[in-house]
PDB file of N, CA and C in Angstrom:
ATOM      1  N   UNK A   1     -14.299  11.498 -17.029  1.00  0.00           N
ATOM      2  CA  UNK A   1     -14.915  11.205 -15.720  1.00  0.00           C
ATOM      3  C   UNK A   1     -15.184   9.679 -15.681  1.00  0.00           C
ATOM      4  N   UNK A   2     -15.286   9.048 -14.399  1.00  0.00           N
ATOM      5  CA  UNK A   2     -15.658   7.661 -14.208  1.00  0.00           C
ATOM      6  C   UNK A   2     -17.237   7.629 -14.438  1.00  0.00           C
ATOM      7  N   UNK A   3     -17.623   6.226 -14.776  1.00  0.00           N
ATOM      8  CA  UNK A   3     -18.958   5.972 -15.161  1.00  0.00           C
ATOM      9  C   UNK A   3     -19.599   5.858 -13.780  1.00  0.00           C
ATOM     10  N   UNK A   4     -19.064   5.073 -12.726  1.00  0.00           N
ATOM     11  CA  UNK A   4     -19.618   4.920 -11.388  1.00  0.00           C
ATOM     12  C   UNK A   4     -19.411   5.880 -10.443  1.00  0.00           C
ATOM     13  N   UNK A   5     -20.395   6.594 -10.093  1.00  0.00           N
ATOM     14  CA  UNK A   5     -20.206   7.707  -9.001  1.00  0.00           C
ATOM     15  C   UNK A   5     -21.132   7.383  -7.795  1.00  0.00           C
ATOM     16  N   UNK A   6     -20.203   7.466  -6.664  1.00  0.00           N
ATOM     17  CA  UNK A   6     -20.631   7.123  -5.388  1.00  0.00           C
ATOM     18  C   UNK A   6     -20.505   8.333  -4.332  1.00  0.00           C
ATOM     19  N   UNK A   7     -21.493   8.843  -3.739  1.00  0.00           N
ATOM     20  CA  UNK A   7     -21.521   9.795  -3.053  1.00  0.00           C
ATOM     21  C   UNK A   7     -21.114   9.253  -1.585  1.00  0.00           C
ATOM     22  N   UNK A   8     -19.943   9.674  -0.890  1.00  0.00           N
ATOM     23  CA  UNK A   8     -19.452   8.942   0.293  1.00  0.00           C
ATOM     24  C   UNK A   8     -19.640  10.027   1.429  1.00  0.00           C
ATOM     25  N   UNK A   9     -20.166  11.278   0.976  1.00  0.00           N
ATOM     26  CA  UNK A   9     -20.184  12.038   2.286  1.00  0.00           C
ATOM     27  C   UNK A   9     -20.201  13.712   1.686  1.00  0.00           C
ATOM     28  N   UNK A  10     -20.068  14.617   2.559  1.00  0.00           N
ATOM     29  CA  UNK A  10     -19.969  16.032   2.110  1.00  0.00           C
ATOM     30  C   UNK A  10     -18.797  16.123   1.415  1.00  0.00           C
ATOM     31  N   UNK A  11     -18.473  17.536   0.995  1.00  0.00           N
ATOM     32  CA  UNK A  11     -17.403  17.994   0.283  1.00  0.00           C
ATOM     33  C   UNK A  11     -16.112  17.726   1.034  1.00  0.00           C
ATOM     34  N   UNK A  12     -15.213  17.140   0.271  1.00  0.00           N
ATOM     35  CA  UNK A  12     -13.902  16.450   0.788  1.00  0.00           C
ATOM     36  C   UNK A  12     -13.892  15.044   0.952  1.00  0.00           C
ATOM     37  N   UNK A  13     -14.924  14.499   0.998  1.00  0.00           N
ATOM     38  CA  UNK A  13     -15.154  13.049   1.502  1.00  0.00           C
ATOM     39  C   UNK A  13     -14.432  12.171   0.211  1.00  0.00           C
ATOM     40  N   UNK A  14     -14.665  12.786  -0.844  1.00  0.00           N
ATOM     41  CA  UNK A  14     -13.781  12.014  -2.040  1.00  0.00           C
ATOM     42  C   UNK A  14     -12.449  11.993  -1.687  1.00  0.00           C
ATOM     43  N   UNK A  15     -11.791  13.094  -1.531  1.00  0.00           N
ATOM     44  CA  UNK A  15     -10.311  13.306  -0.965  1.00  0.00           C
ATOM     45  C   UNK A  15      -9.948  12.235   0.079  1.00  0.00           C
ATOM     46  N   UNK A  16     -10.989  12.287   1.032  1.00  0.00           N
ATOM     47  CA  UNK A  16     -10.686  11.400   2.085  1.00  0.00           C
ATOM     48  C   UNK A  16     -10.592   9.846   1.706  1.00  0.00           C
ATOM     49  N   UNK A  17     -11.592   9.539   0.946  1.00  0.00           N
ATOM     50  CA  UNK A  17     -11.415   8.104   0.424  1.00  0.00           C
ATOM     51  C   UNK A  17     -10.340   7.823  -0.399  1.00  0.00           C
ATOM     52  N   UNK A  18      -9.844   8.749  -1.152  1.00  0.00           N
ATOM     53  CA  UNK A  18      -8.559   8.669  -1.778  1.00  0.00           C
ATOM     54  C   UNK A  18      -7.362   8.498  -1.078  1.00  0.00           C
ATOM     55  N   UNK A  19      -7.148   9.167   0.005  1.00  0.00           N
ATOM     56  CA  UNK A  19      -6.163   9.153   1.138  1.00  0.00           C
ATOM     57  C   UNK A  19      -6.331   7.625   1.799  1.00  0.00           C
ATOM     58  N   UNK A  20      -7.362   7.367   2.078  1.00  0.00           N
ATOM     59  CA  UNK A  20      -7.745   6.042   2.705  1.00  0.00           C
ATOM     60  C   UNK A  20      -7.331   5.020   1.895  1.00  0.00           C
ATOM     61  N   UNK A  21      -7.607   5.193   0.665  1.00  0.00           N
ATOM     62  CA  UNK A  21      -7.080   4.124  -0.320  1.00  0.00           C
ATOM     63  C   UNK A  21      -5.541   4.018  -0.402  1.00  0.00           C
ATOM     64  N   UNK A  22      -4.941   5.044  -0.326  1.00  0.00           N
ATOM     65  CA  UNK A  22      -3.509   5.177  -0.134  1.00  0.00           C
ATOM     66  C   UNK A  22      -2.758   4.550   1.116  1.00  0.00           C
ATOM     67  N   UNK A  23      -3.354   4.699   2.267  1.00  0.00           N
ATOM     68  CA  UNK A  23      -3.098   4.210   3.458  1.00  0.00           C
ATOM     69  C   UNK A  23      -3.139   2.603   3.174  1.00  0.00           C
ATOM     70  N   UNK A  24      -4.414   2.332   2.678  1.00  0.00           N
ATOM     71  CA  UNK A  24      -4.403   0.469   2.599  1.00  0.00           C
ATOM     72  C   UNK A  24      -3.464   0.123   1.534  1.00  0.00           C
ATOM     73  N   UNK A  25      -3.388   0.625   0.511  1.00  0.00           N
ATOM     74  CA  UNK A  25      -2.324   0.169  -0.559  1.00  0.00           C
ATOM     75  C   UNK A  25      -0.969   0.068   0.105  1.00  0.00           C
ATOM     76  N   UNK A  26      -0.523   1.278   0.680  1.00  0.00           N
ATOM     77  CA  UNK A  26       0.818   1.168   1.192  1.00  0.00           C
ATOM     78  C   UNK A  26       1.188   0.052   2.333  1.00  0.00           C
ATOM     79  N   UNK A  27       0.253   0.146   3.262  1.00  0.00           N
ATOM     80  CA  UNK A  27       0.325  -0.898   4.185  1.00  0.00           C
ATOM     81  C   UNK A  27       0.069  -2.254   3.885  1.00  0.00           C
ATOM     82  N   UNK A  28      -0.640  -2.367   2.723  1.00  0.00           N
ATOM     83  CA  UNK A  28      -0.741  -3.965   2.233  1.00  0.00           C
ATOM     84  C   UNK A  28       0.566  -4.405   1.182  1.00  0.00           C
ATOM     85  N   UNK A  29       1.145  -3.458   0.669  1.00  0.00           N
ATOM     86  CA  UNK A  29       2.318  -3.550   0.075  1.00  0.00           C
ATOM     87  C   UNK A  29       3.359  -4.058   1.000  1.00  0.00           C
ATOM     88  N   UNK A  30       3.432  -3.454   2.192  1.00  0.00           N
ATOM     89  CA  UNK A  30       4.313  -3.667   3.150  1.00  0.00           C
ATOM     90  C   UNK A  30       4.010  -4.956   3.856  1.00  0.00           C
ATOM     91  N   UNK A  31       2.698  -5.337   3.993  1.00  0.00           N
ATOM     92  CA  UNK A  31       2.455  -6.603   4.671  1.00  0.00           C
ATOM     93  C   UNK A  31       2.788  -7.801   3.663  1.00  0.00           C
ATOM     94  N   UNK A  32       2.692  -7.687   2.445  1.00  0.00           N
ATOM     95  CA  UNK A  32       2.893  -8.696   1.481  1.00  0.00           C
ATOM     96  C   UNK A  32       4.507  -8.824   1.315  1.00  0.00           C
ATOM     97  N   UNK A  33       5.208  -7.770   1.271  1.00  0.00           N
ATOM     98  CA  UNK A  33       6.564  -7.756   1.618  1.00  0.00           C
ATOM     99  C   UNK A  33       7.158  -8.611   2.763  1.00  0.00           C
ATOM    100  N   UNK A  34       6.652  -8.094   3.896  1.00  0.00           N
ATOM    101  CA  UNK A  34       6.923  -8.754   5.108  1.00  0.00           C
ATOM    102  C   UNK A  34       6.670 -10.338   5.242  1.00  0.00           C
ATOM    103  N   UNK A  35       5.420 -10.518   4.893  1.00  0.00           N
ATOM    104  CA  UNK A  35       5.029 -11.901   4.672  1.00  0.00           C
ATOM    105  C   UNK A  35       5.771 -12.886   3.797  1.00  0.00           C
ATOM    106  N   UNK A  36       6.120 -12.300   2.651  1.00  0.00           N
ATOM    107  CA  UNK A  36       7.082 -13.354   1.700  1.00  0.00           C
ATOM    108  C   UNK A  36       8.526 -13.260   2.102  1.00  0.00           C
ATOM    109  N   UNK A  37       8.978 -12.243   2.815  1.00  0.00           N
ATOM    110  CA  UNK A  37      10.234 -12.341   3.403  1.00  0.00           C
ATOM    111  C   UNK A  37      10.508 -13.238   4.552  1.00  0.00           C
ATOM    112  N   UNK A  38       9.290 -13.153   5.405  1.00  0.00           N
ATOM    113  CA  UNK A  38       9.250 -14.227   6.613  1.00  0.00           C
ATOM    114  C   UNK A  38       9.133 -15.691   6.033  1.00  0.00           C
ATOM    115  N   UNK A  39       8.416 -15.920   5.067  1.00  0.00           N
ATOM    116  CA  UNK A  39       8.297 -17.137   4.543  1.00  0.00           C
ATOM    117  C   UNK A  39       9.739 -17.610   3.877  1.00  0.00           C
ATOM    118  N   UNK A  40      10.125 -16.766   3.034  1.00  0.00           N
ATOM    119  CA  UNK A  40      11.524 -17.134   2.478  1.00  0.00           C
ATOM    120  C   UNK A  40      12.563 -17.322   3.627  1.00  0.00           C
ATOM    121  N   UNK A  41      12.582 -16.515   4.625  1.00  0.00           N
ATOM    122  CA  UNK A  41      13.712 -16.797   5.516  1.00  0.00           C
ATOM    123  C   UNK A  41      13.535 -17.926   6.678  1.00  0.00           C
ATOM    124  N   UNK A  42      12.255 -18.524   6.524  1.00  0.00           N
ATOM    125  CA  UNK A  42      12.120 -19.778   7.343  1.00  0.00           C
ATOM    126  C   UNK A  42      12.443 -21.245   6.392  1.00  0.00           C
ATOM    127  N   UNK A  43      12.724 -20.802   4.926  1.00  0.00           N
ATOM    128  CA  UNK A  43      12.921 -21.816   4.266  1.00  0.00           C
ATOM    129  C   UNK A  43      11.729 -22.303   3.379  1.00  0.00           C
ATOM    130  N   UNK A  44      10.567 -21.467   3.509  1.00  0.00           N
ATOM    131  CA  UNK A  44       9.417 -22.045   2.506  1.00  0.00           C
ATOM    132  C   UNK A  44       9.742 -21.253   1.287  1.00  0.00           C
ATOM    133  N   UNK A  45       9.154 -21.846   0.121  1.00  0.00           N
ATOM    134  CA  UNK A  45       9.286 -21.427  -1.213  1.00  0.00           C
ATOM    135  C   UNK A  45       8.198 -20.221  -1.416  1.00  0.00           C
ATOM    136  N   UNK A  46       8.845 -18.942  -1.249  1.00  0.00           N
ATOM    137  CA  UNK A  46       7.869 -17.759  -1.486  1.00  0.00           C
ATOM    138  C   UNK A  46       7.118 -17.920  -2.989  1.00  0.00           C
ATOM    139  N   UNK A  47       7.386 -18.598  -3.988  1.00  0.00           N
ATOM    140  CA  UNK A  47       6.513 -18.741  -4.894  1.00  0.00           C
ATOM    141  C   UNK A  47       5.389 -19.478  -4.497  1.00  0.00           C
ATOM    142  N   UNK A  48       5.492 -20.668  -3.929  1.00  0.00           N
ATOM    143  CA  UNK A  48       4.474 -21.539  -3.530  1.00  0.00           C
ATOM    144  C   UNK A  48       3.555 -20.993  -2.399  1.00  0.00           C
ATOM    145  N   UNK A  49       4.249 -20.250  -1.322  1.00  0.00           N
ATOM    146  CA  UNK A  49       3.549 -19.434  -0.538  1.00  0.00           C
ATOM    147  C   UNK A  49       2.474 -18.436  -1.094  1.00  0.00           C
ATOM    148  N   UNK A  50       2.928 -17.706  -1.960  1.00  0.00           N
ATOM    149  CA  UNK A  50       2.212 -16.651  -2.480  1.00  0.00           C
ATOM    150  C   UNK A  50       0.987 -17.366  -3.438  1.00  0.00           C
ATOM    151  N   UNK A  51       1.440 -18.557  -4.195  1.00  0.00           N
ATOM    152  CA  UNK A  51       0.317 -19.185  -4.872  1.00  0.00           C
ATOM    153  C   UNK A  51      -0.852 -19.576  -3.872  1.00  0.00           C
ATOM    154  N   UNK A  52      -0.343 -20.172  -2.759  1.00  0.00           N
ATOM    155  CA  UNK A  52      -1.444 -20.652  -1.803  1.00  0.00           C
ATOM    156  C   UNK A  52      -2.391 -19.542  -1.156  1.00  0.00           C
ATOM    157  N   UNK A  53      -1.605 -18.459  -0.873  1.00  0.00           N
ATOM    158  CA  UNK A  53      -2.218 -17.527  -0.312  1.00  0.00           C
ATOM    159  C   UNK A  53      -3.293 -16.532  -1.092  1.00  0.00           C
ATOM    160  N   UNK A  54      -2.817 -16.628  -2.368  1.00  0.00           N
ATOM    161  CA  UNK A  54      -3.861 -16.106  -3.448  1.00  0.00           C
ATOM    162  C   UNK A  54      -5.153 -16.634  -3.560  1.00  0.00           C
ATOM    163  N   UNK A  55      -5.166 -17.910  -2.995  1.00  0.00           N
ATOM    164  CA  UNK A  55      -6.507 -18.725  -2.937  1.00  0.00           C
ATOM    165  C   UNK A  55      -7.191 -18.801  -1.731  1.00  0.00           C
ATOM    166  N   UNK A  56      -6.629 -17.820  -0.642  1.00  0.00           N
ATOM    167  CA  UNK A  56      -7.273 -17.807   0.616  1.00  0.00           C
ATOM    168  C   UNK A  56      -7.602 -16.444   1.036  1.00  0.00           C
ATOM    169  N   UNK A  57      -8.071 -16.177   2.172  1.00  0.00           N
ATOM    170  CA  UNK A  57      -8.562 -14.859   2.704  1.00  0.00           C
ATOM    171  C   UNK A  57      -7.431 -13.787   2.432  1.00  0.00           C
ATOM    172  N   UNK A  58      -6.122 -13.984   2.333  1.00  0.00           N
ATOM    173  CA  UNK A  58      -5.051 -13.059   2.189  1.00  0.00           C
ATOM    174  C   UNK A  58      -5.026 -12.507   0.885  1.00  0.00           C
ATOM    175  N   UNK A  59      -5.853 -12.994  -0.180  1.00  0.00           N
ATOM    176  CA  UNK A  59      -5.423 -12.625  -1.545  1.00  0.00           C
ATOM    177  C   UNK A  59      -5.989 -11.219  -1.906  1.00  0.00           C
ATOM    178  N   UNK A  60      -5.509 -10.675  -2.663  1.00  0.00           N
ATOM    179  CA  UNK A  60      -5.494  -9.301  -2.948  1.00  0.00           C
ATOM    180  C   UNK A  60      -5.019  -9.073  -4.435  1.00  0.00           C
ATOM    181  N   UNK A  61      -5.323  -8.029  -5.141  1.00  0.00           N
ATOM    182  CA  UNK A  61      -4.609  -7.584  -6.245  1.00  0.00           C
ATOM    183  C   UNK A  61      -3.164  -7.317  -6.141  1.00  0.00           C
ATOM    184  N   UNK A  62      -2.941  -6.722  -4.682  1.00  0.00           N
ATOM    185  CA  UNK A  62      -1.574  -6.446  -4.392  1.00  0.00           C
ATOM    186  C   UNK A  62      -0.612  -7.599  -4.025  1.00  0.00           C
ATOM    187  N   UNK A  63      -1.193  -8.674  -3.484  1.00  0.00           N
ATOM    188  CA  UNK A  63      -0.517  -9.888  -3.284  1.00  0.00           C
ATOM    189  C   UNK A  63      -0.145 -10.771  -4.735  1.00  0.00           C
ATOM    190  N   UNK A  64      -1.152 -10.452  -5.579  1.00  0.00           N
ATOM    191  CA  UNK A  64      -1.055 -11.134  -6.669  1.00  0.00           C
ATOM    192  C   UNK A  64       0.027 -10.579  -7.661  1.00  0.00           C
ATOM    193  N   UNK A  65      -0.174  -9.033  -7.789  1.00  0.00           N
ATOM    194  CA  UNK A  65       0.607  -8.192  -8.594  1.00  0.00           C
ATOM    195  C   UNK A  65       1.913  -7.902  -7.933  1.00  0.00           C
ATOM    196  N   UNK A  66       1.884  -7.271  -6.983  1.00  0.00           N
ATOM    197  CA  UNK A  66       3.362  -6.751  -6.316  1.00  0.00           C
ATOM    198  C   UNK A  66       3.879  -7.814  -5.787  1.00  0.00           C
ATOM    199  N   UNK A  67       3.172  -8.965  -5.224  1.00  0.00           N
ATOM    200  CA  UNK A  67       3.964  -9.880  -4.536  1.00  0.00           C
ATOM    201  C   UNK A  67       4.867 -10.985  -5.653  1.00  0.00           C
ATOM    202  N   UNK A  68       4.156 -11.144  -6.795  1.00  0.00           N
ATOM    203  CA  UNK A  68       4.776 -11.820  -8.144  1.00  0.00           C
ATOM    204  C   UNK A  68       6.074 -10.781  -8.517  1.00  0.00           C
ATOM    205  N   UNK A  69       6.049  -9.442  -8.434  1.00  0.00           N
ATOM    206  CA  UNK A  69       6.857  -8.577  -8.741  1.00  0.00           C
ATOM    207  C   UNK A  69       8.161  -8.732  -7.808  1.00  0.00           C
ATOM    208  N   UNK A  70       7.804  -8.758  -6.536  1.00  0.00           N
ATOM    209  CA  UNK A  70       8.795  -8.923  -5.443  1.00  0.00           C
ATOM    210  C   UNK A  70       9.633 -10.212  -5.460  1.00  0.00           C
ATOM    211  N   UNK A  71       8.875 -11.371  -5.809  1.00  0.00           N
ATOM    212  CA  UNK A  71       9.458 -12.503  -6.116  1.00  0.00           C
ATOM    213  C   UNK A  71      10.362 -12.493  -7.155  1.00  0.00           C
ATOM    214  N   UNK A  72      10.149 -11.935  -8.227  1.00  0.00           N
ATOM    215  CA  UNK A  72      10.879 -11.796  -9.577  1.00  0.00           C
ATOM    216  C   UNK A  72      12.014 -10.754  -9.222  1.00  0.00           C
ATOM    217  N   UNK A  73      11.806  -9.832  -8.212  1.00  0.00           N
ATOM    218  CA  UNK A  73      12.675  -8.909  -7.688  1.00  0.00           C
ATOM    219  C   UNK A  73      12.707  -7.808  -8.955  1.00  0.00           C
ATOM    220  N   UNK A  74      11.469  -7.605  -9.380  1.00  0.00           N
ATOM    221  CA  UNK A  74      11.034  -6.511 -10.513  1.00  0.00           C
ATOM    222  C   UNK A  74      10.545  -5.339  -9.756  1.00  0.00           C
ATOM    223  N   UNK A  75      11.364  -4.273  -9.594  1.00  0.00           N
ATOM    224  CA  UNK A  75      11.041  -3.176  -8.731  1.00  0.00           C
ATOM    225  C   UNK A  75      10.697  -1.861  -9.480  1.00  0.00           C
ATOM    226  N   UNK A  76      10.285  -1.903 -10.672  1.00  0.00           N
ATOM    227  CA  UNK A  76      10.149  -0.984 -11.592  1.00  0.00           C
ATOM    228  C   UNK A  76       8.931  -0.155 -11.157  1.00  0.00           C
ATOM    229  N   UNK A  77       8.961   1.177 -10.786  1.00  0.00           N
ATOM    230  CA  UNK A  77       7.779   1.864 -10.334  1.00  0.00           C
ATOM    231  C   UNK A  77       6.574   1.838 -11.169  1.00  0.00           C
ATOM    232  N   UNK A  78       5.552   1.633 -10.404  1.00  0.00           N
ATOM    233  CA  UNK A  78       4.274   1.743 -11.270  1.00  0.00           C
ATOM    234  C   UNK A  78       3.573   3.091 -10.990  1.00  0.00           C
ATOM    235  N   UNK A  79       4.307   3.924 -10.073  1.00  0.00           N
ATOM    236  CA  UNK A  79       3.291   5.175  -9.568  1.00  0.00           C
ATOM    237  C   UNK A  79       4.508   6.038  -8.945  1.00  0.00           C
ATOM    238  N   UNK A  80       4.496   7.278  -9.287  1.00  0.00           N
ATOM    239  CA  UNK A  80       5.511   8.265  -8.797  1.00  0.00           C
ATOM    240  C   UNK A  80       5.579   8.386  -7.303  1.00  0.00           C
ATOM    241  N   UNK A  81       6.641   8.202  -6.881  1.00  0.00           N
ATOM    242  CA  UNK A  81       6.866   8.321  -5.547  1.00  0.00           C
ATOM    243  C   UNK A  81       6.359   9.356  -4.704  1.00  0.00           C
ATOM    244  N   UNK A  82       6.589  10.883  -5.647  1.00  0.00           N
ATOM    245  CA  UNK A  82       6.172  11.977  -5.166  1.00  0.00           C
ATOM    246  C   UNK A  82       4.699  12.132  -4.831  1.00  0.00           C
ATOM    247  N   UNK A  83       3.878  11.383  -5.785  1.00  0.00           N
ATOM    248  CA  UNK A  83       2.420  11.287  -5.585  1.00  0.00           C
ATOM    249  C   UNK A  83       2.070  10.409  -4.399  1.00  0.00           C
ATOM    250  N   UNK A  84       3.014   9.561  -4.010  1.00  0.00           N
ATOM    251  CA  UNK A  84       2.650   8.538  -2.947  1.00  0.00           C
ATOM    252  C   UNK A  84       3.001   9.399  -1.672  1.00  0.00           C
ATOM    253  N   UNK A  85       4.026  10.172  -1.624  1.00  0.00           N
ATOM    254  CA  UNK A  85       4.561  10.885  -0.635  1.00  0.00           C
ATOM    255  C   UNK A  85       3.518  12.028  -0.271  1.00  0.00           C
ATOM    256  N   UNK A  86       2.750  12.719  -1.266  1.00  0.00           N
ATOM    257  CA  UNK A  86       1.860  13.673  -0.978  1.00  0.00           C
ATOM    258  C   UNK A  86       0.735  12.988  -0.550  1.00  0.00           C
ATOM    259  N   UNK A  87       0.305  11.977  -0.838  1.00  0.00           N
ATOM    260  CA  UNK A  87      -1.016  11.201  -0.379  1.00  0.00           C
ATOM    261  C   UNK A  87      -0.873  10.709   1.031  1.00  0.00           C
ATOM    262  N   UNK A  88       0.156  10.231   1.470  1.00  0.00           N
ATOM    263  CA  UNK A  88       0.579   9.796   2.702  1.00  0.00           C
ATOM    264  C   UNK A  88       0.656  10.983   3.703  1.00  0.00           C
ATOM    265  N   UNK A  89       1.412  12.040   3.160  1.00  0.00           N
ATOM    266  CA  UNK A  89       1.433  13.295   4.084  1.00  0.00           C
ATOM    267  C   UNK A  89       0.271  13.974   4.253  1.00  0.00           C
ATOM    268  N   UNK A  90      -0.679  13.717   3.358  1.00  0.00           N
ATOM    269  CA  UNK A  90      -1.941  14.260   3.537  1.00  0.00           C
ATOM    270  C   UNK A  90      -2.649  13.371   4.728  1.00  0.00           C
ATOM    271  N   UNK A  91      -2.618  12.225   4.578  1.00  0.00           N
ATOM    272  CA  UNK A  91      -3.281  11.157   5.549  1.00  0.00           C
ATOM    273  C   UNK A  91      -2.642  11.465   7.033  1.00  0.00           C
ATOM    274  N   UNK A  92      -1.197  11.883   7.074  1.00  0.00           N
ATOM    275  CA  UNK A  92      -0.672  12.167   8.576  1.00  0.00           C
ATOM    276  C   UNK A  92      -1.070  13.529   9.037  1.00  0.00           C
ATOM    277  N   UNK A  93      -1.218  14.463   8.188  1.00  0.00           N
ATOM    278  CA  UNK A  93      -1.716  15.774   8.475  1.00  0.00           C
ATOM    279  C   UNK A  93      -3.292  15.635   8.723  1.00  0.00           C
ATOM    280  N   UNK A  94      -4.151  15.075   8.144  1.00  0.00           N
ATOM    281  CA  UNK A  94      -5.452  14.959   8.511  1.00  0.00           C
ATOM    282  C   UNK A  94      -5.591  14.305   9.569  1.00  0.00           C
ATOM    283  N   UNK A  95      -4.930  12.896   9.685  1.00  0.00           N
ATOM    284  CA  UNK A  95      -5.136  12.337  10.977  1.00  0.00           C
ATOM    285  C   UNK A  95      -4.745  12.935  12.202  1.00  0.00           C
ATOM    286  N   UNK A  96      -3.865  13.731  12.132  1.00  0.00           N
ATOM    287  CA  UNK A  96      -3.341  14.591  13.340  1.00  0.00           C
ATOM    288  C   UNK A  96      -4.314  15.789  13.602  1.00  0.00           C
ATOM    289  N   UNK A  97      -5.114  16.169  12.745  1.00  0.00           N
ATOM    290  CA  UNK A  97      -6.177  17.233  12.757  1.00  0.00           C
ATOM    291  C   UNK A  97      -7.344  16.789  13.461  1.00  0.00           C
ATOM    292  N   UNK A  98      -7.768  15.422  13.096  1.00  0.00           N
ATOM    293  CA  UNK A  98      -8.933  14.741  14.060  1.00  0.00           C
ATOM    294  C   UNK A  98      -8.539  13.839  14.991  1.00  0.00           C
ATOM    295  N   UNK A  99      -7.046  13.651  15.532  1.00  0.00           N
ATOM    296  CA  UNK A  99      -6.826  13.099  16.644  1.00  0.00           C
ATOM    297  C   UNK A  99      -6.602  11.663  16.543  1.00  0.00           C
ATOM    298  N   UNK A 100      -6.333  11.109  15.239  1.00  0.00           N
ATOM    299  CA  UNK A 100      -6.032   9.689  14.885  1.00  0.00           C
ATOM    300  C   UNK A 100      -4.700   9.398  14.720  1.00  0.00           C
ATOM    301  N   UNK A 101      -4.275   8.358  15.418  1.00  0.00           N
ATOM    302  CA  UNK A 101      -2.832   7.776  15.373  1.00  0.00           C
ATOM    303  C   UNK A 101      -2.793   6.868  14.158  1.00  0.00           C
ATOM    304  N   UNK A 102      -1.716   7.197  13.230  1.00  0.00           N
ATOM    305  CA  UNK A 102      -1.671   6.243  12.155  1.00  0.00           C
ATOM    306  C   UNK A 102       0.052   5.718  12.352  1.00  0.00           C
ATOM    307  N   UNK A 103       0.229   5.015  13.463  1.00  0.00           N
ATOM    308  CA  UNK A 103       1.530   4.575  13.654  1.00  0.00           C
ATOM    309  C   UNK A 103       2.297   3.982  12.475  1.00  0.00           C
ATOM    310  N   UNK A 104       1.707   3.159  11.742  1.00  0.00           N
ATOM    311  CA  UNK A 104       2.414   2.422  10.767  1.00  0.00           C
ATOM    312  C   UNK A 104       2.832   3.216   9.541  1.00  0.00           C
ATOM    313  N   UNK A 105       2.113   4.473   9.408  1.00  0.00           N
ATOM    314  CA  UNK A 105       2.410   5.307   8.246  1.00  0.00           C
ATOM    315  C   UNK A 105       3.369   6.337   8.789  1.00  0.00           C
ATOM    316  N   UNK A 106       3.241   6.812  10.149  1.00  0.00           N
ATOM    317  CA  UNK A 106       3.786   8.020  10.649  1.00  0.00           C
ATOM    318  C   UNK A 106       5.406   7.403  10.979  1.00  0.00           C
ATOM    319  N   UNK A 107       5.758   6.239  11.139  1.00  0.00           N
ATOM    320  CA  UNK A 107       7.070   5.679  11.574  1.00  0.00           C
ATOM    321  C   UNK A 107       7.685   5.199  10.307  1.00  0.00           C
ATOM    322  N   UNK A 108       7.288   5.508   9.152  1.00  0.00           N
ATOM    323  CA  UNK A 108       7.927   4.999   7.822  1.00  0.00           C
ATOM    324  C   UNK A 108       9.154   6.153   7.743  1.00  0.00           C
ATOM    325  N   UNK A 109      10.108   5.252   6.914  1.00  0.00           N
ATOM    326  CA  UNK A 109      11.392   6.008   6.870  1.00  0.00           C
ATOM    327  C   UNK A 109      11.184   7.339   6.123  1.00  0.00           C
ATOM    328  N   UNK A 110      12.118   8.067   5.951  1.00  0.00           N
ATOM    329  CA  UNK A 110      12.249   9.514   5.289  1.00  0.00           C
ATOM    330  C   UNK A 110      11.587   9.439   3.763  1.00  0.00           C
ATOM    331  N   UNK A 111      11.520   8.312   3.360  1.00  0.00           N
ATOM    332  CA  UNK A 111      11.009   8.113   1.850  1.00  0.00           C
ATOM    333  C   UNK A 111       9.566   8.663   1.631  1.00  0.00           C
ATOM    334  N   UNK A 112       8.911   8.829   2.773  1.00  0.00           N
ATOM    335  CA  UNK A 112       7.750   9.190   2.817  1.00  0.00           C
ATOM    336  C   UNK A 112       7.483  10.781   3.208  1.00  0.00           C
ATOM    337  N   UNK A 113       8.534  11.174   3.517  1.00  0.00           N
ATOM    338  CA  UNK A 113       8.651  12.768   3.693  1.00  0.00           C
ATOM    339  C   UNK A 113       9.341  13.385   2.430  1.00  0.00           C
ATOM    340  N   UNK A 114       8.579  14.409   2.021  1.00  0.00           N
ATOM    341  CA  UNK A 114       9.002  15.291   1.001  1.00  0.00           C
ATOM    342  C   UNK A 114      10.475  15.737   1.132  1.00  0.00           C
TER     343      UNK A 114
END
C-alpha cells in the first residue's frame, strides 16, 4: 500500500479520483500531440518548441516524457490499452449517470471502445 493516504470523500471517491486522473492524462497526451503537430506543420522545430514549453505554464510530466517520445517517434506502450479503455469507459458511464458531458472523451475513435 502507498505511504500517503488522502481521504477524498465517501466510498467510491478513490475510484472517482482514479478515473479523473485517466481523463486528465488521456486529454493531456492528446493536447501535447496536437500542439507538437501544430508547431511542426507551421515550420517550427518541435524539439525546440517542447524545450521552451517545458519551462513555462504548459510544462507537465506528459509534455516532458510523452512529448519527447512523440518527437522521437517512439510509440512503445507504457500502459495496457485494455486498462485505459476500461478506465475511460468508466468515466463515460459515470458521467452519463450524473448528467455530465465529456465530449473530448466521448468522441474518441473506437480505440476507447472495448
